[in-house]
């Protein structure tokens, strides 16, 4: 694929500044700068800190990606950027940079959906995704089951979390256990020394009663409360809190629900391909549980470094859009902090406004 289009991908929706270059389905460079150490001091992502960190690290991250790929900006055929969902101020840094590059280079611009990009990144690892596919998307902000008829055109939600996202539950439980932010990787590490069967934590929305209305939905806030109560009662009794056991039992409950519902979505639809993406897809227990319980399916999970936020996912989706001849975004796409999962390419907001949970920002 040496003559396939070269796509520059830019990701700034949360606390990772990602810039990557993809040619066809080949990842040439994936540079990521993270403000997570700065965020860890606050125990969560502070939007203003994230926006400033993107501004400060963007140029160097772009240079690093171009160097690694051995290409120059003039070689780029198309620019793709996360337009939403995410933190509006953080998104705007990437979108502004991408719009400027697209105008300066006179190349098409694709403002893309972060969630579809988490799915599309797998094409860099396992080749084109057989469609239709079911996708389990598990990140810090989202937990959804999706039907992917065409990752560049037609993605529809089958179920989603009613409260906390899976990653958010990991981060909150880590905090209860005194582990640093972001909690997912720390719980994953600590849980290796624990017994997952030591505590039977609840599996949200999995009873027969939930089957009618919430067959493919998730709920993690009850699990988080159960963990919190368990820890408090141990402390009240003067017992030592077995951090590794609590982490392992909590992780087991999350992985069990995610795998159960993903298998259910595949069985219900008769679809045999399951793509798993988003930061929580890096979880080692979720990965082994899928190997054990979903061996009858074509399960596609990218390596952990491509599960957490990065520019490669955006470039991968951009390259698929170019390949399938989709029309680029019009100028003035802006940022859309609550971009719906079914909207894969950004359309300009009416009246040139940026839609966002943090308020409407005039464009
Ligand atoms: O996809 P992502 O990088 O950012 C969002 O789009 O939200 O996901 C970040 C989330 C965080 O909540 C983090 O704790 C979680 O992914 N995470 C993990 C692991 N690595 C990252 N959760 C469980 N196990 C992991 N190994
Ligand atoms: Zn993400």
mmCIF file of C-alpha atoms and ligand atoms in Angstrom:
data_model
loop_
_atom_site.group_PDB
_atom_site.id
_atom_site.type_symbol
_atom_site.label_atom_id
_atom_site.label_comp_id
_atom_site.label_asym_id
_atom_site.label_seq_id
_atom_site.Cartn_x
_atom_site.Cartn_y
_atom_site.Cartn_z
ATOM 1 C CA UNK A 1 0.000 0.000 0.000
ATOM 2 C CA UNK A 2 2.888 2.383 -0.659
ATOM 3 C CA UNK A 3 0.719 4.651 -2.786
ATOM 4 C CA UNK A 4 -2.269 4.671 -0.434
ATOM 5 C CA UNK A 5 -3.148 8.134 0.888
ATOM 6 C CA UNK A 6 -1.133 9.440 3.838
ATOM 7 C CA UNK A 7 -3.465 10.584 6.635
ATOM 8 C CA UNK A 8 -2.486 12.757 9.588
ATOM 9 C CA UNK A 9 -4.607 12.004 12.684
ATOM 10 C CA UNK A 10 -4.989 14.407 15.612
ATOM 11 C CA UNK A 11 -6.581 13.541 18.969
ATOM 12 C CA UNK A 12 -7.064 16.019 21.849
ATOM 13 C CA UNK A 13 -10.444 15.073 23.347
ATOM 14 C CA UNK A 14 -9.230 14.444 26.897
ATOM 15 C CA UNK A 15 -5.765 14.367 28.472
ATOM 16 C CA UNK A 16 -3.709 12.774 25.692
ATOM 17 C CA UNK A 17 -2.289 14.837 22.829
ATOM 18 C CA UNK A 18 -2.034 12.292 20.016
ATOM 19 C CA UNK A 19 -0.617 12.829 16.535
ATOM 20 C CA UNK A 20 -0.194 9.909 14.146
ATOM 21 C CA UNK A 21 0.459 9.129 10.510
ATOM 22 C CA UNK A 22 -1.229 6.254 8.732
ATOM 23 C CA UNK A 23 -0.788 5.197 5.137
ATOM 24 C CA UNK A 24 -3.655 2.932 4.109
ATOM 25 C CA UNK A 25 -3.747 0.444 6.996
ATOM 26 C CA UNK A 26 -0.116 0.926 7.999
ATOM 27 C CA UNK A 27 0.731 2.902 11.109
ATOM 28 C CA UNK A 28 3.881 4.916 10.365
ATOM 29 C CA UNK A 29 4.076 6.914 13.592
ATOM 30 C CA UNK A 30 2.015 7.372 16.746
ATOM 31 C CA UNK A 31 3.240 10.169 19.033
ATOM 32 C CA UNK A 32 1.404 10.698 22.320
ATOM 33 C CA UNK A 33 2.047 13.308 25.015
ATOM 34 C CA UNK A 34 0.013 12.897 28.183
ATOM 35 C CA UNK A 35 -0.896 15.386 30.896
ATOM 36 C CA UNK A 36 -1.911 12.523 33.164
ATOM 37 C CA UNK A 37 0.853 13.154 35.732
ATOM 38 C CA UNK A 38 -0.316 16.733 36.070
ATOM 39 C CA UNK A 39 -3.956 15.550 36.309
ATOM 40 C CA UNK A 40 -3.084 12.924 38.926
ATOM 41 C CA UNK A 41 -2.381 15.723 41.448
ATOM 42 C CA UNK A 42 -6.081 16.641 41.225
ATOM 43 C CA UNK A 43 -7.357 13.052 41.219
ATOM 44 C CA UNK A 44 -9.115 13.545 37.861
ATOM 45 C CA UNK A 45 -8.979 15.451 34.601
ATOM 46 C CA UNK A 46 -9.245 19.239 35.006
ATOM 47 C CA UNK A 47 -10.473 20.589 31.634
ATOM 48 C CA UNK A 48 -8.402 23.802 31.720
ATOM 49 C CA UNK A 49 -5.236 21.884 32.598
ATOM 50 C CA UNK A 50 -5.893 19.499 29.692
ATOM 51 C CA UNK A 51 -6.474 22.339 27.179
ATOM 52 C CA UNK A 52 -3.278 24.145 28.197
ATOM 53 C CA UNK A 53 -1.248 20.935 28.067
ATOM 54 C CA UNK A 54 -2.506 20.260 24.504
ATOM 55 C CA UNK A 55 -1.478 23.777 23.444
ATOM 56 C CA UNK A 56 1.953 23.377 25.000
ATOM 57 C CA UNK A 57 2.719 19.947 23.568
ATOM 58 C CA UNK A 58 1.002 19.998 20.170
ATOM 59 C CA UNK A 59 3.861 21.337 18.014
ATOM 60 C CA UNK A 60 6.466 19.006 19.520
ATOM 61 C CA UNK A 61 4.135 16.000 19.219
ATOM 62 C CA UNK A 62 3.452 16.795 15.549
ATOM 63 C CA UNK A 63 7.200 17.140 14.865
ATOM 64 C CA UNK A 64 7.871 13.837 16.635
ATOM 65 C CA UNK A 65 5.236 12.025 14.537
ATOM 66 C CA UNK A 66 6.587 13.456 11.242
ATOM 67 C CA UNK A 67 10.168 12.538 12.248
ATOM 68 C CA UNK A 68 9.221 8.995 13.231
ATOM 69 C CA UNK A 69 7.310 8.471 9.984
ATOM 70 C CA UNK A 70 10.087 10.057 7.909
ATOM 71 C CA UNK A 71 7.643 12.294 6.042
ATOM 72 C CA UNK A 72 7.019 16.022 5.815
ATOM 73 C CA UNK A 73 3.758 17.948 6.079
ATOM 74 C CA UNK A 74 3.728 18.406 2.300
ATOM 75 C CA UNK A 75 3.389 14.612 1.918
ATOM 76 C CA UNK A 76 0.114 14.515 3.877
ATOM 77 C CA UNK A 77 -2.949 13.781 1.698
ATOM 78 C CA UNK A 78 -5.708 14.337 4.287
ATOM 79 C CA UNK A 79 -6.083 15.549 7.871
ATOM 80 C CA UNK A 80 -8.383 13.852 10.401
ATOM 81 C CA UNK A 81 -9.161 15.185 13.869
ATOM 82 C CA UNK A 82 -11.417 14.215 16.768
ATOM 83 C CA UNK A 83 -14.339 16.614 16.647
ATOM 84 C CA UNK A 84 -16.168 15.021 19.604
ATOM 85 C CA UNK A 85 -17.252 13.766 22.034
ATOM 86 C CA UNK A 86 -14.893 15.055 24.712
ATOM 87 C CA UNK A 87 -13.940 18.173 26.664
ATOM 88 C CA UNK A 88 -14.892 21.142 24.515
ATOM 89 C CA UNK A 89 -11.800 23.251 25.282
ATOM 90 C CA UNK A 90 -9.462 20.315 24.745
ATOM 91 C CA UNK A 91 -11.188 19.343 21.481
ATOM 92 C CA UNK A 92 -10.911 22.913 20.187
ATOM 93 C CA UNK A 93 -7.098 22.826 20.403
ATOM 94 C CA UNK A 94 -6.917 19.838 18.049
ATOM 95 C CA UNK A 95 -9.696 21.043 15.781
ATOM 96 C CA UNK A 96 -8.107 24.508 15.383
ATOM 97 C CA UNK A 97 -4.714 22.975 14.602
ATOM 98 C CA UNK A 98 -6.256 20.542 12.111
ATOM 99 C CA UNK A 99 -8.275 23.262 10.375
ATOM 100 C CA UNK A 100 -5.173 25.449 10.092
ATOM 101 C CA UNK A 101 -3.123 22.566 8.656
ATOM 102 C CA UNK A 102 -5.862 21.619 6.227
ATOM 103 C CA UNK A 103 -6.111 25.194 4.915
ATOM 104 C CA UNK A 104 -2.338 25.751 4.790
ATOM 105 C CA UNK A 105 -1.695 22.438 3.010
ATOM 106 C CA UNK A 106 -4.848 22.635 0.897
ATOM 107 C CA UNK A 107 -5.856 19.106 1.925
ATOM 108 C CA UNK A 108 -9.304 17.763 2.929
ATOM 109 C CA UNK A 109 -10.265 17.782 6.589
ATOM 110 C CA UNK A 110 -12.262 15.040 8.321
ATOM 111 C CA UNK A 111 -13.679 15.926 11.748
ATOM 112 C CA UNK A 112 -14.397 12.496 13.201
ATOM 113 C CA UNK A 113 -16.155 10.807 16.089
ATOM 114 C CA UNK A 114 -13.820 9.651 18.877
ATOM 115 C CA UNK A 115 -15.943 6.567 19.594
ATOM 116 C CA UNK A 116 -15.954 5.327 16.000
ATOM 117 C CA UNK A 117 -12.189 5.967 15.970
ATOM 118 C CA UNK A 118 -11.750 3.641 19.011
ATOM 119 C CA UNK A 119 -13.363 0.939 16.857
ATOM 120 C CA UNK A 120 -11.597 1.795 13.571
ATOM 121 C CA UNK A 121 -8.105 1.602 15.089
ATOM 122 C CA UNK A 122 -8.362 -2.175 14.967
ATOM 123 C CA UNK A 123 -7.982 -2.131 11.164
ATOM 124 C CA UNK A 124 -4.332 -1.162 11.693
ATOM 125 C CA UNK A 125 -3.808 -4.392 13.643
ATOM 126 C CA UNK A 126 -6.147 -7.052 12.258
ATOM 127 C CA UNK A 127 -7.002 -5.618 8.821
ATOM 128 C CA UNK A 128 -10.372 -4.354 7.674
ATOM 129 C CA UNK A 129 -13.181 -5.056 10.124
ATOM 130 C CA UNK A 130 -15.656 -7.608 8.719
ATOM 131 C CA UNK A 131 -18.988 -5.806 8.657
ATOM 132 C CA UNK A 132 -21.452 -5.989 10.208
ATOM 133 C CA UNK A 133 -19.623 -6.297 13.515
ATOM 134 C CA UNK A 134 -20.527 -5.772 17.147
ATOM 135 C CA UNK A 135 -18.300 -3.323 19.022
ATOM 136 C CA UNK A 136 -17.847 -3.133 22.775
ATOM 137 C CA UNK A 137 -16.620 0.343 23.536
ATOM 138 C CA UNK A 138 -15.291 0.773 27.054
ATOM 139 C CA UNK A 139 -13.552 4.014 27.965
ATOM 140 C CA UNK A 140 -13.366 6.578 30.735
ATOM 141 C CA UNK A 141 -16.389 8.456 29.441
ATOM 142 C CA UNK A 142 -18.406 5.826 27.545
ATOM 143 C CA UNK A 143 -19.536 2.227 27.791
ATOM 144 C CA UNK A 144 -21.590 1.045 24.840
ATOM 145 C CA UNK A 145 -22.440 -1.874 22.647
ATOM 146 C CA UNK A 146 -22.629 -0.846 19.004
ATOM 147 C CA UNK A 147 -23.719 -2.434 15.794
ATOM 148 C CA UNK A 148 -21.169 -1.455 13.152
ATOM 149 C CA UNK A 149 -22.647 -1.860 9.675
ATOM 150 C CA UNK A 150 -19.958 0.373 8.178
ATOM 151 C CA UNK A 151 -17.422 2.091 10.419
ATOM 152 C CA UNK A 152 -17.304 5.080 8.028
ATOM 153 C CA UNK A 153 -21.064 5.487 7.676
ATOM 154 C CA UNK A 154 -23.382 3.458 9.836
ATOM 155 C CA UNK A 155 -22.815 2.782 13.536
ATOM 156 C CA UNK A 156 -25.797 2.437 15.852
ATOM 157 C CA UNK A 157 -26.045 2.002 19.613
ATOM 158 C CA UNK A 158 -27.532 -1.245 20.973
ATOM 159 C CA UNK A 159 -26.979 -0.451 24.629
ATOM 160 C CA UNK A 160 -25.049 1.882 26.916
ATOM 161 C CA UNK A 161 -24.361 2.565 30.555
ATOM 162 C CA UNK A 162 -27.171 4.176 32.494
ATOM 163 C CA UNK A 163 -24.745 5.802 34.927
ATOM 164 C CA UNK A 164 -20.951 5.473 35.295
ATOM 165 C CA UNK A 165 -18.735 4.385 32.412
ATOM 166 C CA UNK A 166 -16.614 1.279 33.067
ATOM 167 C CA UNK A 167 -13.392 3.334 33.138
ATOM 168 C CA UNK A 168 -14.983 5.815 35.517
ATOM 169 C CA UNK A 169 -15.858 2.921 37.863
ATOM 170 C CA UNK A 170 -12.227 1.750 37.762
ATOM 171 C CA UNK A 171 -11.056 5.287 38.547
ATOM 172 C CA UNK A 172 -13.522 5.745 41.436
ATOM 173 C CA UNK A 173 -12.819 2.341 43.015
ATOM 174 C CA UNK A 174 -9.075 2.972 42.703
ATOM 175 C CA UNK A 175 -9.543 6.169 44.656
ATOM 176 C CA UNK A 176 -11.460 4.263 47.387
ATOM 177 C CA UNK A 177 -8.496 1.877 47.568
ATOM 178 C CA UNK A 178 -5.958 4.710 47.773
ATOM 179 C CA UNK A 179 -4.528 4.010 44.302
ATOM 180 C CA UNK A 180 -3.450 6.847 41.956
ATOM 181 C CA UNK A 181 -5.391 8.330 39.016
ATOM 182 C CA UNK A 182 -6.168 7.011 36.443
ATOM 183 C CA UNK A 183 -7.123 3.937 38.410
ATOM 184 C CA UNK A 184 -7.637 1.333 35.673
ATOM 185 C CA UNK A 185 -3.997 0.339 35.136
ATOM 186 C CA UNK A 186 -3.346 0.331 38.932
ATOM 187 C CA UNK A 187 -6.330 -1.920 39.695
ATOM 188 C CA UNK A 188 -5.227 -4.194 36.847
ATOM 189 C CA UNK A 189 -1.708 -4.459 38.372
ATOM 190 C CA UNK A 190 -2.764 -4.834 42.025
ATOM 191 C CA UNK A 191 -5.513 -7.364 41.174
ATOM 192 C CA UNK A 192 -2.898 -9.833 39.943
ATOM 193 C CA UNK A 193 -2.033 -10.577 43.577
ATOM 194 C CA UNK A 194 -5.670 -10.920 44.688
ATOM 195 C CA UNK A 195 -8.409 -13.543 44.699
ATOM 196 C CA UNK A 196 -11.289 -12.590 42.350
ATOM 197 C CA UNK A 197 -13.622 -15.037 44.124
ATOM 198 C CA UNK A 198 -12.937 -13.624 47.606
ATOM 199 C CA UNK A 199 -15.875 -11.176 47.450
ATOM 200 C CA UNK A 200 -19.064 -11.566 45.406
ATOM 201 C CA UNK A 201 -19.735 -8.043 44.132
ATOM 202 C CA UNK A 202 -23.005 -7.319 42.246
ATOM 203 C CA UNK A 203 -23.292 -7.559 38.451
ATOM 204 C CA UNK A 204 -25.494 -4.601 37.419
ATOM 205 C CA UNK A 205 -28.539 -5.110 35.138
ATOM 206 C CA UNK A 206 -28.012 -8.854 34.735
ATOM 207 C CA UNK A 207 -31.107 -10.250 36.458
ATOM 208 C CA UNK A 208 -34.040 -11.725 34.524
ATOM 209 C CA UNK A 209 -36.019 -8.631 35.518
ATOM 210 C CA UNK A 210 -33.588 -6.379 33.606
ATOM 211 C CA UNK A 211 -33.904 -8.418 30.464
ATOM 212 C CA UNK A 212 -36.876 -6.585 28.934
ATOM 213 C CA UNK A 213 -35.707 -3.011 29.160
ATOM 214 C CA UNK A 214 -31.969 -3.226 29.709
ATOM 215 C CA UNK A 215 -30.781 -6.409 28.054
ATOM 216 C CA UNK A 216 -27.755 -4.683 26.501
ATOM 217 C CA UNK A 217 -27.366 -1.768 28.914
ATOM 218 C CA UNK A 218 -24.874 -1.425 31.749
ATOM 219 C CA UNK A 219 -24.853 0.051 35.237
ATOM 220 C CA UNK A 220 -21.735 0.368 37.381
ATOM 221 C CA UNK A 221 -22.759 2.808 40.105
ATOM 222 C CA UNK A 222 -24.285 0.057 42.299
ATOM 223 C CA UNK A 223 -21.039 -1.899 42.054
ATOM 224 C CA UNK A 224 -19.027 1.151 43.077
ATOM 225 C CA UNK A 225 -21.342 1.700 46.072
ATOM 226 C CA UNK A 226 -21.053 -1.987 47.042
ATOM 227 C CA UNK A 227 -17.248 -1.727 47.009
ATOM 228 C CA UNK A 228 -17.391 1.464 49.061
ATOM 229 C CA UNK A 229 -19.716 -0.170 51.664
ATOM 230 C CA UNK A 230 -17.567 -3.291 51.851
ATOM 231 C CA UNK A 231 -14.434 -1.215 52.536
ATOM 232 C CA UNK A 232 -16.202 0.929 55.143
ATOM 233 C CA UNK A 233 -17.601 -2.054 56.994
ATOM 234 C CA UNK A 234 -14.163 -3.708 57.076
ATOM 235 C CA UNK A 235 -12.688 -0.487 58.463
ATOM 236 C CA UNK A 236 -15.509 -0.114 61.031
ATOM 237 C CA UNK A 237 -14.791 -3.633 62.247
ATOM 238 C CA UNK A 238 -11.112 -2.747 62.586
ATOM 239 C CA UNK A 239 -10.192 -5.253 59.852
ATOM 240 C CA UNK A 240 -7.356 -4.644 57.430
ATOM 241 C CA UNK A 241 -8.654 -3.942 53.874
ATOM 242 C CA UNK A 242 -7.257 -6.583 51.492
ATOM 243 C CA UNK A 243 -6.625 -4.170 48.594
ATOM 244 C CA UNK A 244 -5.571 -6.869 46.106
ATOM 245 C CA UNK A 245 -8.653 -9.006 46.817
ATOM 246 C CA UNK A 246 -11.064 -6.049 46.551
ATOM 247 C CA UNK A 247 -9.398 -4.937 43.296
ATOM 248 C CA UNK A 248 -9.538 -8.461 41.833
ATOM 249 C CA UNK A 249 -13.170 -9.059 42.844
ATOM 250 C CA UNK A 250 -14.245 -5.640 41.518
ATOM 251 C CA UNK A 251 -12.388 -6.169 38.232
ATOM 252 C CA UNK A 252 -13.950 -9.626 37.910
ATOM 253 C CA UNK A 253 -17.452 -8.149 38.281
ATOM 254 C CA UNK A 254 -16.832 -5.481 35.617
ATOM 255 C CA UNK A 255 -15.238 -7.908 33.155
ATOM 256 C CA UNK A 256 -17.995 -10.485 33.748
ATOM 257 C CA UNK A 257 -20.768 -8.003 32.906
ATOM 258 C CA UNK A 258 -18.939 -6.604 29.869
ATOM 259 C CA UNK A 259 -18.271 -10.064 28.436
ATOM 260 C CA UNK A 260 -21.764 -11.377 29.226
ATOM 261 C CA UNK A 261 -23.479 -8.486 27.456
ATOM 262 C CA UNK A 262 -21.078 -8.450 24.489
ATOM 263 C CA UNK A 263 -21.700 -12.179 23.935
ATOM 264 C CA UNK A 264 -25.423 -11.539 24.214
ATOM 265 C CA UNK A 265 -25.282 -8.782 21.552
ATOM 266 C CA UNK A 266 -23.443 -11.146 19.194
ATOM 267 C CA UNK A 267 -25.844 -14.025 19.846
ATOM 268 C CA UNK A 268 -28.965 -11.848 19.488
ATOM 269 C CA UNK A 269 -27.808 -10.395 16.155
ATOM 270 C CA UNK A 270 -26.145 -13.526 14.813
ATOM 271 C CA UNK A 271 -22.967 -11.480 14.211
ATOM 272 C CA UNK A 272 -19.681 -13.345 14.699
ATOM 273 C CA UNK A 273 -17.190 -10.456 14.883
ATOM 274 C CA UNK A 274 -16.623 -8.585 18.137
ATOM 275 C CA UNK A 275 -14.347 -5.532 18.173
ATOM 276 C CA UNK A 276 -13.325 -4.246 21.596
ATOM 277 C CA UNK A 277 -11.944 -0.732 22.031
ATOM 278 C CA UNK A 278 -11.360 2.111 24.502
ATOM 279 C CA UNK A 279 -9.047 2.420 27.499
ATOM 280 C CA UNK A 280 -10.674 -0.386 29.542
ATOM 281 C CA UNK A 281 -10.004 -2.799 26.646
ATOM 282 C CA UNK A 282 -6.382 -2.652 27.872
ATOM 283 C CA UNK A 283 -7.515 -4.536 31.002
ATOM 284 C CA UNK A 284 -5.723 -7.869 31.265
ATOM 285 C CA UNK A 285 -8.591 -9.721 32.960
ATOM 286 C CA UNK A 286 -11.133 -8.539 30.372
ATOM 287 C CA UNK A 287 -8.772 -9.750 27.657
ATOM 288 C CA UNK A 288 -8.258 -13.232 29.150
ATOM 289 C CA UNK A 289 -11.956 -13.599 29.937
ATOM 290 C CA UNK A 290 -12.788 -12.840 26.294
ATOM 291 C CA UNK A 291 -10.226 -15.431 25.179
ATOM 292 C CA UNK A 292 -11.941 -18.024 27.402
ATOM 293 C CA UNK A 293 -15.590 -17.197 26.859
ATOM 294 C CA UNK A 294 -15.648 -15.803 23.315
ATOM 295 C CA UNK A 295 -13.436 -18.356 21.588
ATOM 296 C CA UNK A 296 -16.273 -19.105 19.150
ATOM 297 C CA UNK A 297 -16.201 -15.494 17.897
ATOM 298 C CA UNK A 298 -13.713 -13.489 15.847
ATOM 299 C CA UNK A 299 -12.636 -11.227 18.724
ATOM 300 C CA UNK A 300 -10.513 -8.249 17.737
ATOM 301 C CA UNK A 301 -8.773 -6.274 20.454
ATOM 302 C CA UNK A 302 -5.907 -3.940 19.588
ATOM 303 C CA UNK A 303 -2.779 -3.981 21.778
ATOM 304 C CA UNK A 304 -3.147 -1.915 24.995
ATOM 305 C CA UNK A 305 -1.245 1.106 23.591
ATOM 306 C CA UNK A 306 -3.900 1.460 20.864
ATOM 307 C CA UNK A 307 -6.810 0.995 23.312
ATOM 308 C CA UNK A 308 -6.117 4.150 25.324
ATOM 309 C CA UNK A 309 -6.464 7.501 23.520
ATOM 310 C CA UNK A 310 -4.027 8.126 20.673
ATOM 311 C CA UNK A 311 -3.768 9.761 17.251
ATOM 312 C CA UNK A 312 -3.534 6.420 15.422
ATOM 313 C CA UNK A 313 -7.228 5.722 15.969
ATOM 314 C CA UNK A 314 -8.167 9.043 14.373
ATOM 315 C CA UNK A 315 -5.798 8.530 11.432
ATOM 316 C CA UNK A 316 -7.122 4.960 11.027
ATOM 317 C CA UNK A 317 -10.708 6.180 10.748
ATOM 318 C CA UNK A 318 -9.592 9.057 8.488
ATOM 319 C CA UNK A 319 -7.820 6.599 6.174
ATOM 320 C CA UNK A 320 -10.960 4.414 5.999
ATOM 321 C CA UNK A 321 -13.065 7.483 5.142
ATOM 322 C CA UNK A 322 -10.674 8.494 2.357
ATOM 323 C CA UNK A 323 -10.515 4.911 1.055
ATOM 324 C CA UNK A 324 -14.306 4.625 0.878
ATOM 325 C CA UNK A 325 -14.618 7.997 -0.837
ATOM 326 C CA UNK A 326 -16.601 9.713 1.921
ATOM 327 C CA UNK A 327 -16.984 13.483 1.556
ATOM 328 C CA UNK A 328 -14.768 15.481 3.938
ATOM 329 C CA UNK A 329 -16.163 17.867 6.537
ATOM 330 C CA UNK A 330 -16.958 21.403 5.512
ATOM 331 C CA UNK A 331 -14.849 24.213 6.990
ATOM 332 C CA UNK A 332 -15.872 25.382 10.452
ATOM 333 C CA UNK A 333 -16.640 21.974 11.941
ATOM 334 C CA UNK A 334 -15.850 23.153 15.454
ATOM 335 C CA UNK A 335 -15.965 20.876 18.483
ATOM 336 C CA UNK A 336 -18.993 18.916 19.641
ATOM 337 C CA UNK A 337 -18.538 17.729 23.219
ATOM 338 C CA UNK A 338 -21.614 15.503 23.034
ATOM 339 C CA UNK A 339 -21.305 14.246 19.455
ATOM 340 C CA UNK A 340 -23.696 11.273 19.147
ATOM 341 C CA UNK A 341 -22.142 7.893 18.407
ATOM 342 C CA UNK A 342 -24.027 7.551 15.110
ATOM 343 C CA UNK A 343 -22.503 10.756 13.698
ATOM 344 C CA UNK A 344 -19.181 9.621 12.283
ATOM 345 C CA UNK A 345 -18.118 12.733 10.365
ATOM 346 C CA UNK A 346 -18.739 16.145 11.905
ATOM 347 C CA UNK A 347 -21.162 18.448 10.204
ATOM 348 C CA UNK A 348 -20.929 22.180 10.893
ATOM 349 C CA UNK A 349 -23.263 23.163 13.727
ATOM 350 C CA UNK A 350 -26.126 25.371 12.556
ATOM 351 C CA UNK A 351 -25.278 29.072 12.656
ATOM 352 C CA UNK A 352 -21.566 28.296 12.967
ATOM 353 C CA UNK A 353 -21.848 27.494 16.656
ATOM 354 C CA UNK A 354 -19.903 24.876 18.518
ATOM 355 C CA UNK A 355 -22.211 22.586 20.424
ATOM 356 C CA UNK A 356 -20.938 21.698 23.854
ATOM 357 C CA UNK A 357 -21.915 20.670 27.347
ATOM 358 C CA UNK A 358 -19.683 23.455 28.630
ATOM 359 C CA UNK A 359 -21.953 25.959 26.905
ATOM 360 C CA UNK A 360 -22.366 27.248 23.387
ATOM 361 C CA UNK A 361 -19.190 28.858 22.105
ATOM 362 C CA UNK A 362 -19.561 31.232 19.201
ATOM 363 C CA UNK A 363 -17.587 30.125 16.173
HETATM 364 O O1 LIG B 1 -10.196 5.546 26.046
HETATM 365 P P1 LIG B 1 -9.517 6.249 27.143
HETATM 366 O O2 LIG B 1 -8.006 6.380 27.085
HETATM 367 O O3 LIG B 1 -10.068 7.708 27.302
HETATM 368 C C1 LIG B 1 -11.415 8.013 27.118
HETATM 369 O O4 LIG B 1 -11.836 8.131 25.940
HETATM 370 O O5 LIG B 1 -12.115 8.073 28.167
HETATM 371 O O6 LIG B 1 -9.941 5.525 28.495
HETATM 372 C C2 LIG B 1 -9.455 5.938 29.743
HETATM 373 C C3 LIG B 1 -9.992 4.989 30.815
HETATM 374 C C4 LIG B 1 -9.640 5.418 32.232
HETATM 375 O O7 LIG B 1 -10.822 5.383 33.009
HETATM 376 C C5 LIG B 1 -8.650 4.365 32.687
HETATM 377 O O8 LIG B 1 -8.686 4.109 34.087
HETATM 378 C C6 LIG B 1 -9.088 3.155 31.879
HETATM 379 O O9 LIG B 1 -9.434 3.682 30.625
HETATM 380 N N1 LIG B 1 -8.027 2.151 31.730
HETATM 381 C C7 LIG B 1 -8.101 0.895 32.236
HETATM 382 C C8 LIG B 1 -6.868 0.279 31.947
HETATM 383 N N2 LIG B 1 -6.085 1.164 31.252
HETATM 384 C C9 LIG B 1 -6.819 2.302 31.137
HETATM 385 N N3 LIG B 1 -9.095 0.287 32.902
HETATM 386 C C10 LIG B 1 -8.879 -0.985 33.296
HETATM 387 N N4 LIG B 1 -7.715 -1.657 33.083
HETATM 388 C C11 LIG B 1 -6.692 -1.079 32.409
HETATM 389 N N5 LIG B 1 -5.546 -1.745 32.192
HETATM 390 ZN ZN1 LIG B 2 -11.132 7.415 24.297
#
